[in-house]
C-alpha cells in the first residue's frame, strides 16, 4: 500500500510539473525562489535565499517581478535585519565622506576621499557576499530577467531613497513605499506621506520622466506578441519540469548543480565608472566614457592602432588614480552629447561620440567611427559580433509605460556592453548581455537579452587614427 501511495505522489508531481502554462498565469513564490536559486547557482556556485520583494505593474497592480536577495559567500545565513544594519553603517560613513569631498579644496585630498567613497559604496553593496536575481512573477515575464552580484538597489540605497523622498515631500518622512516594475532594469519606488502626497523615484542609475514626452514620436514601442508570451510560458514549463529545480530545498544552500552549459566572451579591462560622481542623470556621458577609457589603454587588435592615450587627460583611465582626467572626459562628453539635467537624447549620441573622439576642440584628433550610426532594436548577432571583435559598445534601453489612469512615464538608461553568454543552465537558447551599468562597483549586470518590451539602441564604436598633434592629451 505504501508503495502505491509513493507511486501516486510521484505521478501527481510529474503531472503537475508538465501541466501546460498559459500567458499571464501567476508564478508562486516557491517556484520563483527555486528559479532564482537555480540561475544564481549557475553563476556563483553556492547560494541561499535571504528575502524577496515583489514589484507590481504600475497600471494594473499585478505582480510582475520578484527581486531576490541571495547569499553567495557560503557562510551562515544572514538575516534581513543584519543586512540593513550593514547597509546603514556604511551609509553613515559614506555620508561623512561625501560631506568632506564637497568641502575639499585639494586635488590630492579629493582623490583620497573618492577612494573612501568607493570603498564605503562597495561595502554597502556587498558584492562579495550577496547577489540580486530578478525573476518573473507571471508567465508573461521570462523566468530570468537579470542578475548581478551585490544587494538589490532598494536595499543598498534605502537611505538615499528615503532622504530624497522626504526632501521632495517638503521634509515629511514618507509613511509608505510601493514597489513598481516599469520594465527590465527600470524599477520605480512610490513614496507616500501621511497627507497622501506621493513622489515617484528611480535609482540614481536609471532616469524616469513622469508625464513628459521626450521622444520624437518616430520610434515604435515593442509590444509582446502572442508567440512571445507563449514562448515565455513554455520556458517556465521547461524550467519547473527540471529535476534540478524541483529538488531544490528552499531552506538549504543550493550548490553542485553541475557545470553551466554556456559560451561566454567578455572584454576585460573596460572601466566601470560611478555616474553619481558626475551629476544628475549622467548615464549617457559616463557609459560613453567607459568605452573611451577602455581604448585609452588598449590597442585595437584588428588594425594594430592604439592604445589611444589622448582620450584621457593626464594619466590612465581610472577614477581611483586619475579622477581629474576621467572627470574632464565626462564633462566634455556632456557637451558633445547635449546633456542636460534630464539626461541625453538618443538622437544626439552618434555625433556626440564622434565629436569627442575626433574633434580638435576636445584635444582628440582621431578617426573613430560609429558604423551605421544608431542601431535600433539590435539583433543578437550584432551584440555577439561586436564583442567577438573586441569592441565594447554603448547600449540604451528606453520606452514608455502607463500608471493607473493612463498617466505616462518614460524610462531610459545608457550602459556599456562588455560581453555575452549563450546558454544558461539547461536553457541552451538563452542569450545574456553582460553590461557595465555605471555603478562603479566592477560588478557586471547580466541581462536576459531580447525580452525588452521597450525600445533598445546600440552604438558600435570602432577606434582608429593617430593623434600626432596632442598624443598624450595634456591640455595646452
CSV table of C-alpha atoms in Angstrom, one decimal:
chain,number,residue,atom,x,y,z
A,1,UNK,CA,0.0,0.0,0.0
A,2,UNK,CA,2.8,2.4,0.9
A,3,UNK,CA,4.5,1.7,-2.4
A,4,UNK,CA,1.2,2.6,-4.3
A,5,UNK,CA,0.9,5.8,-2.3
A,6,UNK,CA,4.5,6.7,-3.1
A,7,UNK,CA,4.0,5.9,-6.8
A,8,UNK,CA,0.8,8.1,-6.8
A,9,UNK,CA,2.7,11.0,-5.3
A,10,UNK,CA,5.5,10.7,-7.9
A,11,UNK,CA,2.9,10.5,-10.7
A,12,UNK,CA,1.0,13.6,-9.4
A,13,UNK,CA,4.3,15.5,-9.1
A,14,UNK,CA,5.2,14.6,-12.6
A,15,UNK,CA,1.8,15.6,-13.9
A,16,UNK,CA,2.0,18.9,-12.0
A,17,UNK,CA,5.4,19.7,-13.4
A,18,UNK,CA,4.2,19.2,-17.0
A,19,UNK,CA,0.9,21.0,-16.7
A,20,UNK,CA,0.8,23.5,-19.6
A,21,UNK,CA,1.1,27.1,-18.6
A,22,UNK,CA,-0.7,29.9,-20.4
A,23,UNK,CA,0.0,33.6,-20.7
A,24,UNK,CA,-0.5,35.7,-17.7
A,25,UNK,CA,-0.5,32.9,-15.1
A,26,UNK,CA,1.0,33.9,-11.7
A,27,UNK,CA,4.2,32.2,-10.6
A,28,UNK,CA,4.1,31.2,-6.9
A,29,UNK,CA,6.8,32.4,-4.6
A,30,UNK,CA,8.3,28.9,-4.0
A,31,UNK,CA,8.6,28.2,-7.8
A,32,UNK,CA,10.2,31.7,-8.3
A,33,UNK,CA,12.6,31.1,-5.4
A,34,UNK,CA,13.7,27.8,-6.9
A,35,UNK,CA,14.2,29.5,-10.2
A,36,UNK,CA,16.3,32.3,-8.6
A,37,UNK,CA,18.5,29.8,-6.7
A,38,UNK,CA,18.9,27.7,-9.9
A,39,UNK,CA,20.1,30.5,-12.0
A,40,UNK,CA,22.3,32.0,-9.3
A,41,UNK,CA,23.9,28.7,-8.5
A,42,UNK,CA,25.0,28.6,-12.2
A,43,UNK,CA,26.8,31.9,-11.7
A,44,UNK,CA,28.1,31.8,-8.1
A,45,UNK,CA,28.1,28.1,-7.2
A,46,UNK,CA,26.7,28.3,-3.7
A,47,UNK,CA,23.6,30.4,-2.9
A,48,UNK,CA,21.0,30.6,-0.2
A,49,UNK,CA,17.7,32.5,0.0
A,50,UNK,CA,17.6,35.6,2.2
A,51,UNK,CA,14.5,37.6,1.2
A,52,UNK,CA,12.4,38.9,-1.8
A,53,UNK,CA,10.4,41.9,-2.9
A,54,UNK,CA,7.5,41.9,-5.3
A,55,UNK,CA,7.4,44.7,-7.9
A,56,UNK,CA,4.0,45.3,-9.5
A,57,UNK,CA,2.7,46.7,-12.8
A,58,UNK,CA,2.3,50.5,-12.4
A,59,UNK,CA,-1.0,50.4,-14.2
A,60,UNK,CA,-2.7,47.2,-13.2
A,61,UNK,CA,-1.1,46.5,-9.8
A,62,UNK,CA,-0.5,42.9,-11.0
A,63,UNK,CA,2.7,41.3,-9.6
A,64,UNK,CA,5.3,41.4,-12.4
A,65,UNK,CA,8.7,40.6,-10.9
A,66,UNK,CA,10.3,39.1,-7.8
A,67,UNK,CA,13.6,40.7,-6.9
A,68,UNK,CA,15.5,38.2,-4.7
A,69,UNK,CA,18.4,38.8,-2.3
A,70,UNK,CA,20.6,35.7,-2.1
A,71,UNK,CA,23.7,35.0,-0.1
A,72,UNK,CA,26.7,33.8,-2.0
A,73,UNK,CA,29.6,33.6,0.5
A,74,UNK,CA,28.8,30.2,1.9
A,75,UNK,CA,28.7,31.4,5.5
A,76,UNK,CA,25.8,31.1,7.9
A,77,UNK,CA,22.7,32.7,6.6
A,78,UNK,CA,22.4,36.5,7.2
A,79,UNK,CA,19.1,37.8,8.3
A,80,UNK,CA,17.4,40.8,6.6
A,81,UNK,CA,17.8,42.8,9.8
A,82,UNK,CA,21.6,42.2,9.8
A,83,UNK,CA,21.8,43.2,6.1
A,84,UNK,CA,20.1,46.5,6.9
A,85,UNK,CA,22.4,47.1,9.8
A,86,UNK,CA,25.4,46.6,7.4
A,87,UNK,CA,23.9,49.0,4.8
A,88,UNK,CA,23.1,51.7,7.4
A,89,UNK,CA,26.6,51.5,9.0
A,90,UNK,CA,28.3,52.1,5.6
A,91,UNK,CA,25.7,54.7,4.6
A,92,UNK,CA,26.7,56.8,7.6
A,93,UNK,CA,30.4,56.5,6.7
A,94,UNK,CA,29.6,57.3,3.0
A,95,UNK,CA,27.6,60.4,4.0
A,96,UNK,CA,30.6,61.8,6.1
A,97,UNK,CA,33.0,61.2,3.2
A,98,UNK,CA,30.6,62.9,0.7
A,99,UNK,CA,30.5,65.9,3.1
A,100,UNK,CA,34.2,66.1,3.3
A,101,UNK,CA,34.5,65.8,-0.5
A,102,UNK,CA,32.2,68.8,-1.1
A,103,UNK,CA,34.4,70.9,1.3
A,104,UNK,CA,37.7,69.7,-0.2
A,105,UNK,CA,40.0,72.2,-1.9
A,106,UNK,CA,42.9,69.9,-2.7
A,107,UNK,CA,43.1,67.5,-5.7
A,108,UNK,CA,45.1,65.0,-3.5
A,109,UNK,CA,42.5,65.2,-0.7
A,110,UNK,CA,39.7,64.8,-3.3
A,111,UNK,CA,41.4,61.7,-4.8
A,112,UNK,CA,41.7,60.1,-1.3
A,113,UNK,CA,38.1,60.9,-0.5
A,114,UNK,CA,36.9,59.4,-3.8
A,115,UNK,CA,38.7,56.2,-2.9
A,116,UNK,CA,37.0,56.2,0.6
A,117,UNK,CA,33.6,56.8,-1.1
A,118,UNK,CA,34.1,53.9,-3.4
A,119,UNK,CA,35.1,51.7,-0.5
A,120,UNK,CA,32.0,52.6,1.5
A,121,UNK,CA,29.8,52.1,-1.5
A,122,UNK,CA,31.3,48.7,-2.2
A,123,UNK,CA,30.9,47.7,1.4
A,124,UNK,CA,27.3,48.8,1.3
A,125,UNK,CA,26.7,46.9,-1.9
A,126,UNK,CA,28.4,43.8,-0.5
A,127,UNK,CA,29.1,42.1,-3.9
A,128,UNK,CA,31.4,39.6,-2.2
A,129,UNK,CA,28.6,38.3,0.0
A,130,UNK,CA,25.2,38.7,-1.8
A,131,UNK,CA,23.6,38.6,-5.2
A,132,UNK,CA,20.4,40.0,-6.8
A,133,UNK,CA,18.2,38.0,-9.1
A,134,UNK,CA,15.1,39.3,-10.9
A,135,UNK,CA,12.6,36.6,-11.7
A,136,UNK,CA,9.2,36.8,-13.5
A,137,UNK,CA,6.2,36.8,-11.2
A,138,UNK,CA,3.9,35.6,-14.0
A,139,UNK,CA,4.3,33.8,-17.3
A,140,UNK,CA,4.2,37.0,-19.4
A,141,UNK,CA,7.7,37.6,-18.0
A,142,UNK,CA,10.7,35.2,-18.7
A,143,UNK,CA,11.9,33.1,-15.8
A,144,UNK,CA,15.2,35.1,-15.6
A,145,UNK,CA,15.2,38.8,-16.2
A,146,UNK,CA,18.6,39.9,-14.9
A,147,UNK,CA,21.1,39.2,-12.1
A,148,UNK,CA,24.2,40.7,-10.6
A,149,UNK,CA,26.5,40.4,-7.6
A,150,UNK,CA,25.6,42.7,-4.7
A,151,UNK,CA,22.4,43.7,-2.9
A,152,UNK,CA,19.3,45.0,-4.7
A,153,UNK,CA,19.2,48.7,-5.1
A,154,UNK,CA,16.1,49.1,-2.9
A,155,UNK,CA,18.2,47.7,0.0
A,156,UNK,CA,21.7,49.0,-0.8
A,157,UNK,CA,20.4,52.6,-1.5
A,158,UNK,CA,17.5,52.7,1.0
A,159,UNK,CA,18.9,55.7,2.9
A,160,UNK,CA,19.2,57.7,-0.3
A,161,UNK,CA,15.7,56.8,-1.4
A,162,UNK,CA,14.2,57.8,1.9
A,163,UNK,CA,16.1,61.1,2.2
A,164,UNK,CA,15.4,62.1,-1.4
A,165,UNK,CA,11.7,61.2,-1.0
A,166,UNK,CA,11.5,63.2,2.3
A,167,UNK,CA,13.1,66.3,0.6
A,168,UNK,CA,10.6,66.0,-2.3
A,169,UNK,CA,7.8,65.8,0.2
A,170,UNK,CA,8.8,69.1,1.9
A,171,UNK,CA,10.7,67.3,4.7
A,172,UNK,CA,8.0,64.9,5.6
A,173,UNK,CA,9.2,61.4,6.2
A,174,UNK,CA,7.2,59.0,3.9
A,175,UNK,CA,4.9,56.6,5.6
A,176,UNK,CA,4.7,54.0,2.8
A,177,UNK,CA,6.5,52.8,-0.2
A,178,UNK,CA,5.2,50.9,-3.2
A,179,UNK,CA,7.5,48.9,-5.5
A,180,UNK,CA,6.6,49.2,-9.2
A,181,UNK,CA,8.1,47.5,-12.3
A,182,UNK,CA,8.2,49.8,-15.3
A,183,UNK,CA,10.4,47.4,-17.4
A,184,UNK,CA,13.6,45.5,-17.3
A,185,UNK,CA,16.1,47.3,-15.0
A,186,UNK,CA,13.5,50.1,-14.6
A,187,UNK,CA,12.3,49.9,-11.0
A,188,UNK,CA,10.1,52.7,-9.6
A,189,UNK,CA,9.5,53.5,-5.9
A,190,UNK,CA,6.4,55.4,-5.0
A,191,UNK,CA,6.7,57.1,-1.6
A,192,UNK,CA,3.6,58.3,0.1
A,193,UNK,CA,3.4,60.8,3.0
A,194,UNK,CA,0.7,60.7,5.7
A,195,UNK,CA,-1.0,63.6,3.9
A,196,UNK,CA,-1.5,61.4,0.8
A,197,UNK,CA,1.1,63.2,-1.3
A,198,UNK,CA,3.3,60.9,-3.4
A,199,UNK,CA,6.6,61.1,-5.1
A,200,UNK,CA,8.0,58.5,-7.6
A,201,UNK,CA,11.7,57.8,-7.7
A,202,UNK,CA,14.0,55.5,-9.5
A,203,UNK,CA,17.6,54.6,-8.6
A,204,UNK,CA,20.3,57.1,-9.4
A,205,UNK,CA,21.3,54.7,-12.2
A,206,UNK,CA,18.0,55.0,-14.1
A,207,UNK,CA,16.2,58.1,-15.4
A,208,UNK,CA,12.5,58.5,-15.1
A,209,UNK,CA,10.4,61.3,-16.6
A,210,UNK,CA,6.8,61.5,-15.4
A,211,UNK,CA,4.1,62.9,-17.7
A,212,UNK,CA,6.6,64.4,-20.1
A,213,UNK,CA,7.1,63.2,-23.7
A,214,UNK,CA,10.8,63.2,-24.5
A,215,UNK,CA,10.7,61.1,-27.6
A,216,UNK,CA,10.3,62.4,-31.1
A,217,UNK,CA,7.4,60.1,-32.0
A,218,UNK,CA,9.1,58.2,-34.6
A,219,UNK,CA,10.1,55.2,-32.5
A,220,UNK,CA,8.0,52.1,-32.3
A,221,UNK,CA,7.3,50.7,-28.8
A,222,UNK,CA,7.9,47.0,-28.6
A,223,UNK,CA,4.8,45.1,-27.9
A,224,UNK,CA,4.9,41.4,-26.9
A,225,UNK,CA,3.2,39.2,-29.5
A,226,UNK,CA,1.1,36.1,-28.7
A,227,UNK,CA,4.1,33.9,-29.7
A,228,UNK,CA,6.4,35.9,-27.3
A,229,UNK,CA,4.1,35.2,-24.4
A,230,UNK,CA,3.7,31.6,-25.4
A,231,UNK,CA,7.5,31.3,-25.5
A,232,UNK,CA,7.8,32.7,-22.0
A,233,UNK,CA,5.1,30.3,-20.7
A,234,UNK,CA,6.9,27.4,-22.4
A,235,UNK,CA,10.3,28.4,-20.8
A,236,UNK,CA,8.6,28.4,-17.4
A,237,UNK,CA,7.2,24.9,-18.1
A,238,UNK,CA,10.6,23.6,-19.1
A,239,UNK,CA,12.3,25.2,-16.1
A,240,UNK,CA,9.8,23.9,-13.5
A,241,UNK,CA,9.9,20.4,-15.0
A,242,UNK,CA,13.7,20.1,-14.4
A,243,UNK,CA,14.6,17.7,-11.6
A,244,UNK,CA,17.4,20.0,-10.6
A,245,UNK,CA,14.9,22.8,-9.9
A,246,UNK,CA,12.1,20.7,-8.4
A,247,UNK,CA,14.6,19.1,-5.9
A,248,UNK,CA,15.9,22.5,-4.6
A,249,UNK,CA,15.5,22.8,-0.8
A,250,UNK,CA,14.4,26.3,-0.1
A,251,UNK,CA,15.7,26.2,3.4
A,252,UNK,CA,19.2,24.9,2.5
A,253,UNK,CA,22.2,26.2,0.5
A,254,UNK,CA,21.8,25.4,-3.2
A,255,UNK,CA,25.0,24.2,-4.9
A,256,UNK,CA,26.6,21.5,-7.1
A,257,UNK,CA,24.1,21.9,-10.0
A,258,UNK,CA,26.8,20.8,-12.5
A,259,UNK,CA,28.9,22.7,-14.9
A,260,UNK,CA,27.0,25.5,-16.6
A,261,UNK,CA,26.3,24.9,-20.3
A,262,UNK,CA,27.2,28.2,-21.9
A,263,UNK,CA,29.6,30.1,-24.2
A,264,UNK,CA,31.0,33.2,-22.6
A,265,UNK,CA,33.0,36.0,-24.1
A,266,UNK,CA,33.8,39.1,-22.0
A,267,UNK,CA,36.1,42.0,-22.9
A,268,UNK,CA,38.3,42.5,-19.9
A,269,UNK,CA,39.7,45.9,-18.8
A,270,UNK,CA,36.6,48.0,-19.5
A,271,UNK,CA,36.2,50.6,-16.7
A,272,UNK,CA,33.1,50.7,-14.6
A,273,UNK,CA,32.7,54.4,-13.6
A,274,UNK,CA,30.4,55.7,-10.9
A,275,UNK,CA,28.0,58.1,-12.7
A,276,UNK,CA,26.9,59.6,-9.3
A,277,UNK,CA,30.2,61.5,-9.2
A,278,UNK,CA,29.3,63.5,-12.4
A,279,UNK,CA,25.9,65.0,-11.7
A,280,UNK,CA,22.2,64.1,-12.2
A,281,UNK,CA,21.2,61.7,-15.0
A,282,UNK,CA,24.8,61.4,-16.4
A,283,UNK,CA,24.4,57.7,-17.5
A,284,UNK,CA,25.0,58.7,-21.2
A,285,UNK,CA,28.3,60.5,-20.8
A,286,UNK,CA,29.5,58.0,-18.2
A,287,UNK,CA,28.7,55.0,-20.4
A,288,UNK,CA,30.5,56.5,-23.4
A,289,UNK,CA,33.5,57.5,-21.2
A,290,UNK,CA,33.8,53.8,-20.2
A,291,UNK,CA,34.2,52.9,-23.9
A,292,UNK,CA,36.7,55.7,-24.4
A,293,UNK,CA,38.5,54.8,-21.2
A,294,UNK,CA,39.0,51.2,-22.5
A,295,UNK,CA,40.5,52.5,-25.8
A,296,UNK,CA,42.7,54.9,-23.9
A,297,UNK,CA,44.6,51.9,-22.5
A,298,UNK,CA,44.1,49.2,-25.2
A,299,UNK,CA,45.1,48.7,-28.8
A,300,UNK,CA,42.6,47.6,-31.4
A,301,UNK,CA,43.6,44.1,-32.5
A,302,UNK,CA,42.0,44.2,-35.9
A,303,UNK,CA,44.2,47.1,-37.1
A,304,UNK,CA,47.0,47.4,-34.5
A,305,UNK,CA,46.1,51.0,-33.9
A,306,UNK,CA,46.3,52.3,-30.3
A,307,UNK,CA,46.3,52.5,-27.4
A,308,UNK,CA,44.7,55.9,-27.8
A,309,UNK,CA,46.4,57.7,-24.9
A,310,UNK,CA,44.9,61.1,-25.8
A,311,UNK,CA,41.4,60.2,-24.8
A,312,UNK,CA,42.0,60.8,-21.1
A,313,UNK,CA,43.9,63.7,-19.7
A,314,UNK,CA,47.0,63.3,-17.5
A,315,UNK,CA,47.1,59.6,-16.9
A,316,UNK,CA,45.3,56.3,-17.0
A,317,UNK,CA,41.6,56.0,-17.4
A,318,UNK,CA,41.0,55.2,-13.7
A,319,UNK,CA,38.8,57.0,-11.3
A,320,UNK,CA,41.0,55.9,-8.4
A,321,UNK,CA,44.3,57.2,-9.8
A,322,UNK,CA,43.2,59.9,-12.3
A,323,UNK,CA,39.8,61.2,-11.3
A,324,UNK,CA,40.6,64.6,-12.8
A,325,UNK,CA,41.2,63.0,-16.2
A,326,UNK,CA,38.1,60.9,-16.1
A,327,UNK,CA,36.0,63.8,-14.9
A,328,UNK,CA,37.3,66.0,-17.7
A,329,UNK,CA,36.3,63.4,-20.3
A,330,UNK,CA,32.8,63.1,-18.8
A,331,UNK,CA,32.4,66.8,-18.8
A,332,UNK,CA,33.5,67.1,-22.4
A,333,UNK,CA,31.1,64.3,-23.3
A,334,UNK,CA,28.3,66.2,-21.6
A,335,UNK,CA,28.9,68.9,-24.1
A,336,UNK,CA,29.2,66.8,-27.2
A,337,UNK,CA,26.1,64.7,-26.3
A,338,UNK,CA,23.9,67.7,-25.5
A,339,UNK,CA,23.4,66.6,-21.9
A,340,UNK,CA,21.1,68.4,-19.5
A,341,UNK,CA,19.6,67.5,-16.1
A,342,UNK,CA,17.0,65.3,-17.9
A,343,UNK,CA,19.8,63.3,-19.4
A,344,UNK,CA,20.8,62.7,-23.1
A,345,UNK,CA,18.6,62.4,-26.1
A,346,UNK,CA,19.5,59.4,-28.3
A,347,UNK,CA,19.4,61.5,-31.5
A,348,UNK,CA,22.5,63.4,-30.3
A,349,UNK,CA,24.6,60.4,-29.4
A,350,UNK,CA,26.3,59.4,-32.7
A,351,UNK,CA,27.6,62.9,-33.4
A,352,UNK,CA,28.5,63.4,-29.8
A,353,UNK,CA,30.7,60.3,-29.8
A,354,UNK,CA,32.5,61.4,-33.0
A,355,UNK,CA,32.9,65.0,-31.8
A,356,UNK,CA,34.6,63.8,-28.6
A,357,UNK,CA,37.0,61.3,-30.3
A,358,UNK,CA,37.8,63.2,-33.5
A,359,UNK,CA,37.4,66.9,-33.0
A,360,UNK,CA,40.4,69.1,-32.1
A,361,UNK,CA,38.2,71.2,-29.8
A,362,UNK,CA,38.5,68.3,-27.3
A,363,UNK,CA,42.2,67.7,-27.8
A,364,UNK,CA,41.4,64.4,-29.6
A,365,UNK,CA,42.2,64.2,-33.3
A,366,UNK,CA,41.4,60.6,-34.0
A,367,UNK,CA,39.4,58.8,-36.7
A,368,UNK,CA,36.8,56.8,-34.6
A,369,UNK,CA,33.7,55.7,-36.4
A,370,UNK,CA,30.1,54.6,-35.5
A,371,UNK,CA,29.3,52.4,-38.4
A,372,UNK,CA,25.7,52.8,-39.5
A,373,UNK,CA,25.0,55.2,-36.6
A,374,UNK,CA,22.3,54.2,-34.1
A,375,UNK,CA,21.2,50.5,-34.4
A,376,UNK,CA,17.5,50.4,-33.4
A,377,UNK,CA,16.4,47.0,-31.9
A,378,UNK,CA,19.9,45.5,-32.3
A,379,UNK,CA,20.0,41.8,-33.1
A,380,UNK,CA,21.8,39.2,-31.0
A,381,UNK,CA,24.2,38.7,-34.0
A,382,UNK,CA,25.2,42.4,-33.7
A,383,UNK,CA,25.9,42.1,-30.0
A,384,UNK,CA,27.9,38.9,-30.5
A,385,UNK,CA,29.9,40.3,-33.5
A,386,UNK,CA,30.9,43.5,-31.6
A,387,UNK,CA,32.1,41.6,-28.6
A,388,UNK,CA,33.9,39.0,-30.7
A,389,UNK,CA,35.7,41.8,-32.4
A,390,UNK,CA,36.9,43.1,-29.1
A,391,UNK,CA,34.8,46.3,-29.2
A,392,UNK,CA,32.8,47.4,-26.1
A,393,UNK,CA,29.6,49.3,-27.2
A,394,UNK,CA,27.1,51.8,-26.0
A,395,UNK,CA,23.7,50.3,-25.2
A,396,UNK,CA,20.4,52.0,-24.2
A,397,UNK,CA,17.0,50.9,-23.0
A,398,UNK,CA,14.1,53.3,-23.2
A,399,UNK,CA,10.4,53.3,-23.6
A,400,UNK,CA,7.1,54.4,-22.2
A,401,UNK,CA,4.7,52.8,-19.8
A,402,UNK,CA,1.5,53.8,-18.1
A,403,UNK,CA,0.4,54.3,-14.5
A,404,UNK,CA,-3.2,53.7,-13.3
A,405,UNK,CA,-5.5,56.2,-15.0
A,406,UNK,CA,-3.3,56.4,-18.1
A,407,UNK,CA,-0.6,58.8,-16.8
A,408,UNK,CA,2.5,58.2,-18.8
A,409,UNK,CA,6.1,57.6,-17.7
A,410,UNK,CA,9.2,57.4,-19.8
A,411,UNK,CA,12.3,55.5,-18.9
A,412,UNK,CA,15.8,55.3,-20.3
A,413,UNK,CA,19.3,54.3,-19.2
A,414,UNK,CA,22.6,54.1,-21.0
A,415,UNK,CA,25.2,51.4,-20.2
A,416,UNK,CA,28.2,49.8,-21.7
A,417,UNK,CA,28.1,46.3,-23.4
A,418,UNK,CA,31.2,44.3,-22.4
A,419,UNK,CA,30.3,40.7,-23.1
A,420,UNK,CA,27.8,37.9,-23.7
A,421,UNK,CA,26.8,34.4,-22.7
A,422,UNK,CA,24.9,31.9,-24.8
A,423,UNK,CA,23.0,29.3,-22.9
A,424,UNK,CA,22.3,29.3,-19.2
A,425,UNK,CA,21.9,26.1,-17.3
A,426,UNK,CA,19.5,23.8,-19.2
A,427,UNK,CA,18.3,26.7,-21.4
A,428,UNK,CA,20.7,26.4,-24.2
A,429,UNK,CA,18.9,29.1,-26.2
A,430,UNK,CA,19.1,31.9,-23.6
A,431,UNK,CA,21.1,35.0,-24.7
A,432,UNK,CA,22.6,37.0,-21.9
A,433,UNK,CA,24.1,40.5,-22.4
A,434,UNK,CA,26.8,41.5,-19.9
A,435,UNK,CA,27.0,45.2,-19.2
A,436,UNK,CA,28.7,47.7,-17.0
A,437,UNK,CA,25.8,49.7,-15.5
A,438,UNK,CA,27.8,52.8,-14.4
A,439,UNK,CA,27.6,51.8,-10.7
A,440,UNK,CA,31.4,52.0,-10.1
A,441,UNK,CA,31.3,48.6,-8.4
A,442,UNK,CA,33.1,46.5,-11.1
A,443,UNK,CA,30.2,44.1,-10.9
A,444,UNK,CA,28.7,43.3,-14.3
A,445,UNK,CA,24.9,43.1,-14.8
A,446,UNK,CA,23.7,40.0,-16.7
A,447,UNK,CA,20.6,40.8,-18.7
A,448,UNK,CA,18.3,38.2,-20.5
A,449,UNK,CA,18.5,39.9,-23.9
A,450,UNK,CA,15.6,40.1,-26.3
A,451,UNK,CA,12.9,40.2,-23.6
A,452,UNK,CA,12.6,44.0,-23.6
A,453,UNK,CA,9.1,45.3,-24.2
A,454,UNK,CA,10.9,48.6,-24.5
A,455,UNK,CA,12.9,50.3,-27.2
A,456,UNK,CA,16.6,49.5,-27.2
A,457,UNK,CA,19.5,51.0,-29.1
A,458,UNK,CA,23.1,50.1,-29.7
A,459,UNK,CA,26.0,52.2,-31.0
A,460,UNK,CA,29.0,50.3,-32.3
A,461,UNK,CA,32.2,52.3,-31.7
A,462,UNK,CA,35.2,51.4,-33.8
A,463,UNK,CA,38.6,53.0,-32.9
A,464,UNK,CA,41.1,54.4,-35.3
A,465,UNK,CA,43.5,57.1,-36.2
A,466,UNK,CA,46.5,58.6,-34.5
A,467,UNK,CA,46.7,62.0,-32.8
A,468,UNK,CA,50.1,63.5,-33.8
A,469,UNK,CA,49.1,67.0,-32.6
A,470,UNK,CA,48.3,66.1,-29.0
A,471,UNK,CA,49.3,62.5,-28.4
A,472,UNK,CA,49.1,62.5,-24.6
A,473,UNK,CA,46.1,64.7,-24.3
A,474,UNK,CA,47.7,67.2,-22.0
A,475,UNK,CA,45.6,70.4,-22.4
A,476,UNK,CA,47.9,73.1,-23.8
